[in-house]
mmCIF file of C-alpha atoms in Angstrom:
data_model
loop_
_atom_site.group_PDB
_atom_site.id
_atom_site.type_symbol
_atom_site.label_atom_id
_atom_site.label_comp_id
_atom_site.label_asym_id
_atom_site.label_seq_id
_atom_site.Cartn_x
_atom_site.Cartn_y
_atom_site.Cartn_z
ATOM 1 C CA MET A 1 91.817 62.994 83.171
ATOM 2 C CA SER A 2 94.109 66.008 83.485
ATOM 3 C CA ILE A 3 94.493 67.519 86.952
ATOM 4 C CA TYR A 4 94.516 70.881 85.161
ATOM 5 C CA LYS A 5 91.090 70.484 83.529
ATOM 6 C CA SER A 6 89.404 73.352 85.393
ATOM 7 C CA LEU A 7 92.391 75.653 84.884
ATOM 8 C CA LYS A 8 92.406 74.922 81.166
ATOM 9 C CA GLN A 9 88.667 75.581 80.988
ATOM 10 C CA GLU A 10 89.052 78.929 82.755
ATOM 11 C CA CYS A 11 91.828 79.932 80.358
ATOM 12 C CA TYR A 12 89.916 78.761 77.279
ATOM 13 C CA THR A 13 86.719 80.565 78.286
ATOM 14 C CA ALA A 14 88.624 83.801 78.872
ATOM 15 C CA ASN A 15 90.469 83.552 75.554
ATOM 16 C CA MET A 16 87.214 83.019 73.677
ATOM 17 C CA LEU A 17 85.923 86.316 75.058
ATOM 18 C CA LEU A 18 88.591 88.239 73.116
ATOM 19 C CA PRO A 19 87.041 87.909 69.636
ATOM 20 C CA LYS A 20 83.554 88.218 71.148
ATOM 21 C CA LEU A 21 84.516 91.569 72.694
ATOM 22 C CA ASP A 22 86.268 92.698 69.496
ATOM 23 C CA LEU A 23 89.655 92.847 71.244
ATOM 24 C CA VAL A 24 91.573 90.769 68.700
ATOM 25 C CA VAL A 25 91.940 90.154 64.989
ATOM 26 C CA TYR A 26 93.326 86.844 63.732
ATOM 27 C CA THR A 27 95.582 85.523 66.531
ATOM 28 C CA PHE A 28 96.754 88.840 67.992
ATOM 29 C CA GLY A 29 96.170 88.173 71.677
ATOM 30 C CA ASN A 30 96.345 85.743 74.583
ATOM 31 C CA VAL A 31 95.010 85.168 78.077
ATOM 32 C CA SER A 32 96.483 83.099 80.891
ATOM 33 C CA ALA A 33 95.118 81.820 84.206
ATOM 34 C CA VAL A 34 97.268 80.835 87.195
ATOM 35 C CA ASP A 35 97.024 78.086 89.825
ATOM 36 C CA ARG A 36 99.230 79.308 92.680
ATOM 37 C CA GLU A 37 98.980 76.090 94.677
ATOM 38 C CA LYS A 38 100.249 73.987 91.792
ATOM 39 C CA GLY A 39 102.760 76.634 90.685
ATOM 40 C CA VAL A 40 101.569 76.648 87.066
ATOM 41 C CA PHE A 41 99.505 78.696 84.667
ATOM 42 C CA ALA A 42 97.432 77.899 81.590
ATOM 43 C CA ILE A 43 97.923 79.908 78.408
ATOM 44 C CA LYS A 44 96.750 79.952 74.801
ATOM 45 C CA PRO A 45 98.991 78.110 72.324
ATOM 46 C CA SER A 46 100.899 80.274 69.872
ATOM 47 C CA GLY A 47 99.301 81.223 66.562
ATOM 48 C CA VAL A 48 96.145 79.095 66.864
ATOM 49 C CA PRO A 49 93.072 80.816 65.374
ATOM 50 C CA TYR A 50 90.313 81.332 67.930
ATOM 51 C CA GLU A 51 87.738 79.547 65.788
ATOM 52 C CA GLU A 52 89.942 76.425 65.932
ATOM 53 C CA LEU A 53 90.958 76.645 69.599
ATOM 54 C CA THR A 54 89.797 73.883 71.981
ATOM 55 C CA VAL A 55 90.128 73.393 75.724
ATOM 56 C CA GLU A 56 92.552 70.533 75.067
ATOM 57 C CA ASP A 57 94.846 72.892 73.118
ATOM 58 C CA ILE A 58 95.514 75.063 76.191
ATOM 59 C CA VAL A 59 99.100 74.662 77.422
ATOM 60 C CA ILE A 60 100.138 74.330 81.071
ATOM 61 C CA VAL A 61 103.443 76.040 81.935
ATOM 62 C CA ASP A 62 105.366 76.579 85.169
ATOM 63 C CA PHE A 63 106.871 79.857 86.322
ATOM 64 C CA GLU A 64 110.209 78.903 84.750
ATOM 65 C CA ASN A 65 108.534 78.578 81.336
ATOM 66 C CA ASN A 66 108.687 74.783 81.231
ATOM 67 C CA VAL A 67 105.753 73.102 79.480
ATOM 68 C CA ILE A 68 104.081 70.812 82.014
ATOM 69 C CA GLU A 69 101.186 69.638 79.862
ATOM 70 C CA GLY A 70 100.201 70.224 76.263
ATOM 71 C CA LYS A 71 101.256 69.244 72.778
ATOM 72 C CA MET A 72 101.444 72.742 71.317
ATOM 73 C CA ARG A 73 103.928 75.545 71.722
ATOM 74 C CA PRO A 74 102.653 78.115 74.245
ATOM 75 C CA SER A 75 102.115 81.769 73.365
ATOM 76 C CA SER A 76 105.199 83.734 72.379
ATOM 77 C CA ASP A 77 104.350 86.051 75.300
ATOM 78 C CA THR A 78 104.564 83.231 77.864
ATOM 79 C CA LYS A 79 107.758 84.544 79.458
ATOM 80 C CA THR A 80 106.091 87.907 80.115
ATOM 81 C CA HIS A 81 103.168 86.205 81.828
ATOM 82 C CA ALA A 82 105.521 84.033 83.903
ATOM 83 C CA PHE A 83 107.567 87.056 84.961
ATOM 84 C CA LEU A 84 104.500 88.955 86.145
ATOM 85 C CA TYR A 85 103.095 85.964 88.020
ATOM 86 C CA LYS A 86 106.402 85.486 89.831
ATOM 87 C CA HIS A 87 106.742 89.118 90.870
ATOM 88 C CA TRP A 88 103.105 90.060 91.504
ATOM 89 C CA GLU A 89 101.658 87.357 93.734
ATOM 90 C CA ASN A 90 98.121 88.739 93.922
ATOM 91 C CA ILE A 91 97.245 88.462 90.236
ATOM 92 C CA GLY A 92 95.339 85.431 88.975
ATOM 93 C CA GLY A 93 95.017 86.146 85.260
ATOM 94 C CA ILE A 94 96.768 88.154 82.535
ATOM 95 C CA CYS A 95 95.478 89.370 79.172
ATOM 96 C CA HIS A 96 97.487 90.794 76.273
ATOM 97 C CA THR A 97 95.872 92.113 73.116
ATOM 98 C CA HIS A 98 96.617 94.383 70.184
ATOM 99 C CA SER A 99 93.300 96.213 70.420
ATOM 100 C CA THR A 100 93.215 99.234 68.112
ATOM 101 C CA TYR A 101 92.882 102.282 70.360
ATOM 102 C CA ALA A 102 95.065 100.989 73.189
ATOM 103 C CA VAL A 103 97.778 100.155 70.670
ATOM 104 C CA ALA A 104 97.458 103.616 69.122
ATOM 105 C CA TRP A 105 98.223 105.215 72.507
ATOM 106 C CA ALA A 106 101.097 102.775 73.024
ATOM 107 C CA GLN A 107 102.518 103.672 69.621
ATOM 108 C CA ALA A 108 102.222 107.343 70.532
ATOM 109 C CA GLN A 109 104.158 106.476 73.725
ATOM 110 C CA MET A 110 101.615 108.328 75.855
ATOM 111 C CA ASP A 111 99.818 107.655 79.117
ATOM 112 C CA ILE A 112 96.041 107.765 78.669
ATOM 113 C CA PRO A 113 94.843 110.848 80.609
ATOM 114 C CA ILE A 114 91.937 110.593 83.010
ATOM 115 C CA PHE A 115 89.372 112.745 81.229
ATOM 116 C CA GLY A 116 86.070 111.409 82.476
ATOM 117 C CA THR A 117 84.081 109.446 85.003
ATOM 118 C CA THR A 118 84.214 106.191 83.028
ATOM 119 C CA HIS A 119 87.966 106.203 83.578
ATOM 120 C CA ALA A 120 87.525 107.208 87.233
ATOM 121 C CA ASP A 121 85.119 104.324 87.818
ATOM 122 C CA HIS A 122 88.125 102.046 87.428
ATOM 123 C CA LEU A 123 91.270 104.095 88.134
ATOM 124 C CA THR A 124 92.266 107.289 89.916
ATOM 125 C CA VAL A 125 95.324 107.842 87.689
ATOM 126 C CA ASP A 126 96.254 107.927 84.027
ATOM 127 C CA ILE A 127 96.737 104.535 82.381
ATOM 128 C CA PRO A 128 100.546 104.296 82.332
ATOM 129 C CA CYS A 129 102.625 103.760 79.220
ATOM 130 C CA ALA A 130 106.017 102.148 79.735
ATOM 131 C CA PRO A 131 108.848 103.682 77.691
ATOM 132 C CA PRO A 132 109.984 101.694 74.645
ATOM 133 C CA MET A 133 112.490 98.981 75.444
ATOM 134 C CA SER A 134 116.198 99.770 75.041
ATOM 135 C CA ASP A 135 118.128 98.103 72.203
ATOM 136 C CA ASN A 136 120.202 95.882 74.466
ATOM 137 C CA LEU A 137 117.079 94.480 76.133
ATOM 138 C CA ILE A 138 115.397 93.955 72.756
ATOM 139 C CA GLN A 139 118.387 91.923 71.646
ATOM 140 C CA GLY A 140 118.329 89.924 74.879
ATOM 141 C CA ASP A 141 115.502 87.822 76.327
ATOM 142 C CA TYR A 142 112.819 90.029 74.820
ATOM 143 C CA GLU A 143 109.634 88.559 76.307
ATOM 144 C CA HIS A 144 111.193 88.181 79.759
ATOM 145 C CA ASN A 145 112.424 91.761 79.530
ATOM 146 C CA THR A 146 108.924 92.938 78.623
ATOM 147 C CA GLY A 147 107.882 91.812 82.099
ATOM 148 C CA GLN A 148 110.776 93.753 83.587
ATOM 149 C CA GLN A 149 109.744 96.756 81.495
ATOM 150 C CA ILE A 150 106.302 96.662 83.115
ATOM 151 C CA LEU A 151 107.722 96.345 86.631
ATOM 152 C CA ASP A 152 110.153 99.213 86.015
ATOM 153 C CA CYS A 153 107.311 101.411 84.759
ATOM 154 C CA PHE A 154 105.243 100.774 87.886
ATOM 155 C CA ALA A 155 108.238 101.364 90.158
ATOM 156 C CA SER A 156 109.162 104.647 88.452
ATOM 157 C CA LYS A 157 105.580 105.931 88.652
ATOM 158 C CA GLY A 158 104.972 104.665 92.193
ATOM 159 C CA LEU A 159 102.026 102.502 91.117
ATOM 160 C CA SER A 160 100.635 99.318 92.659
ATOM 161 C CA PRO A 161 99.492 96.435 90.416
ATOM 162 C CA ASP A 162 96.690 95.812 92.925
ATOM 163 C CA GLU A 163 95.247 99.260 92.217
ATOM 164 C CA VAL A 164 96.246 99.766 88.573
ATOM 165 C CA GLU A 165 95.487 96.570 86.670
ATOM 166 C CA MET A 166 96.524 97.702 83.212
ATOM 167 C CA VAL A 167 99.489 99.137 81.321
ATOM 168 C CA LEU A 168 100.602 100.099 77.831
ATOM 169 C CA ILE A 169 103.990 99.023 76.488
ATOM 170 C CA GLY A 170 105.484 101.792 74.358
ATOM 171 C CA ASN A 171 105.324 100.926 70.625
ATOM 172 C CA HIS A 172 103.796 97.546 71.486
ATOM 173 C CA GLY A 173 100.389 97.344 73.144
ATOM 174 C CA PRO A 174 98.309 96.712 76.250
ATOM 175 C CA PHE A 175 98.588 94.211 79.095
ATOM 176 C CA ALA A 176 95.945 93.833 81.790
ATOM 177 C CA TRP A 177 95.543 91.542 84.776
ATOM 178 C CA GLY A 178 93.155 90.802 87.610
ATOM 179 C CA LYS A 179 92.089 88.354 90.307
ATOM 180 C CA ASN A 180 91.324 85.788 87.591
ATOM 181 C CA ALA A 181 91.417 85.423 83.814
ATOM 182 C CA ALA A 182 87.902 86.792 83.328
ATOM 183 C CA LYS A 183 88.764 89.967 85.262
ATOM 184 C CA ALA A 184 91.922 90.383 83.168
ATOM 185 C CA VAL A 185 89.782 90.306 80.013
ATOM 186 C CA TYR A 186 87.298 92.730 81.592
ATOM 187 C CA ASN A 187 90.137 95.152 82.334
ATOM 188 C CA SER A 188 91.402 94.801 78.756
ATOM 189 C CA LYS A 189 88.018 95.806 77.393
ATOM 190 C CA VAL A 190 87.757 98.695 79.847
ATOM 191 C CA MET A 191 91.206 99.909 78.790
ATOM 192 C CA GLU A 192 90.272 99.739 75.100
ATOM 193 C CA GLU A 193 87.078 101.739 75.666
ATOM 194 C CA ILE A 194 88.864 104.352 77.790
ATOM 195 C CA ALA A 195 91.547 104.621 75.091
ATOM 196 C CA ARG A 196 88.863 105.165 72.433
ATOM 197 C CA MET A 197 87.033 107.765 74.504
ATOM 198 C CA ALA A 198 90.246 109.650 75.259
ATOM 199 C CA TYR A 199 91.204 109.685 71.576
ATOM 200 C CA LEU A 200 87.793 111.042 70.568
ATOM 201 C CA THR A 201 87.910 113.610 73.366
ATOM 202 C CA LEU A 202 91.158 115.032 72.018
ATOM 203 C CA GLN A 203 89.761 115.111 68.468
ATOM 204 C CA ILE A 204 86.875 117.266 69.673
ATOM 205 C CA ASN A 205 88.992 119.413 71.984
ATOM 206 C CA PRO A 206 92.789 119.060 71.883
ATOM 207 C CA ASN A 207 92.922 121.131 75.081
ATOM 208 C CA ALA A 208 90.366 119.100 77.017
ATOM 209 C CA PRO A 209 91.048 119.367 80.762
ATOM 210 C CA ARG A 210 91.688 116.419 83.023
ATOM 211 C CA LEU A 211 88.851 115.284 85.257
ATOM 212 C CA LYS A 212 88.873 117.262 88.495
ATOM 213 C CA ASP A 213 89.975 115.509 91.671
ATOM 214 C CA ALA A 214 86.580 115.677 93.393
ATOM 215 C CA LEU A 215 84.943 113.710 90.575
ATOM 216 C CA ILE A 216 87.787 111.211 90.427
ATOM 217 C CA LYS A 217 87.435 110.541 94.133
ATOM 218 C CA LYS A 218 83.624 110.349 94.015
ATOM 219 C CA HIS A 219 83.380 107.946 91.097
ATOM 220 C CA PHE A 220 86.151 105.635 92.231
ATOM 221 C CA GLU A 221 84.965 105.405 95.824
ATOM 222 C CA ARG A 222 81.308 104.842 95.000
ATOM 223 C CA LYS A 223 82.409 101.597 93.296
ATOM 224 C CA HIS A 224 85.506 100.632 95.296
ATOM 225 C CA GLY A 225 85.546 102.569 98.581
ATOM 226 C CA LYS A 226 84.579 101.273 102.015
ATOM 227 C CA ASP A 227 81.128 102.815 101.630
ATOM 228 C CA ALA A 228 80.671 101.762 98.008
ATOM 229 C CA TYR A 229 77.071 101.773 96.863
ATOM 230 C CA TYR A 230 77.290 100.903 93.145
ATOM 231 C CA GLY A 231 75.608 97.615 92.205
ATOM 232 C CA GLN A 232 73.599 95.217 94.333
ATOM 233 C CA GLY A 233 76.190 94.391 96.984
ATOM 234 C CA CYS A 234 76.723 90.894 98.388
#
């Protein structure tokens, strides 16, 4: 029996949420889950339709992109996942999709403005969009450089991956992460819904104002602050 059975199951379960949550079409997406103690992560194999995916298909990879266990080729985005795991030690899962509204904002090369309280329930800032990759990086180790593109975006905007668990890649699409694979998928769905709401907001009123600071603070802290009171608690 594989020593990675539970890790593969976590990864598989998270990946199967993507079509259920309408975050992917065909094979346009992947989720990974990390085991820090073993120094590996599990990730969806490349190009396998979700209706055919099994737990046994999940590939185990180390942080240097070496396949440790699995007969299939891992996702083409594996190097991006590995890069983020190496540089951001607090994340336990990563999700990448090509969900429609998030991709539309990425193709427009725009941050998603914080217009309403749904956004503020999860973030106190705009969802960042990293600038499109330069030609020399595209021609280099593209997937590895996508990870660097994300890190550079967060550094330039002064953002923490522990507080902002999602990003758009200019002309590409969304990445999200979290404490585990399920949370990464949750953040992907949240980002897609916020992207849709923001798009519709601007269709109704192209001059819609940003959410005022008092509401941002109130909605974020009632869910995440030291005196949070949303939900049922522990």
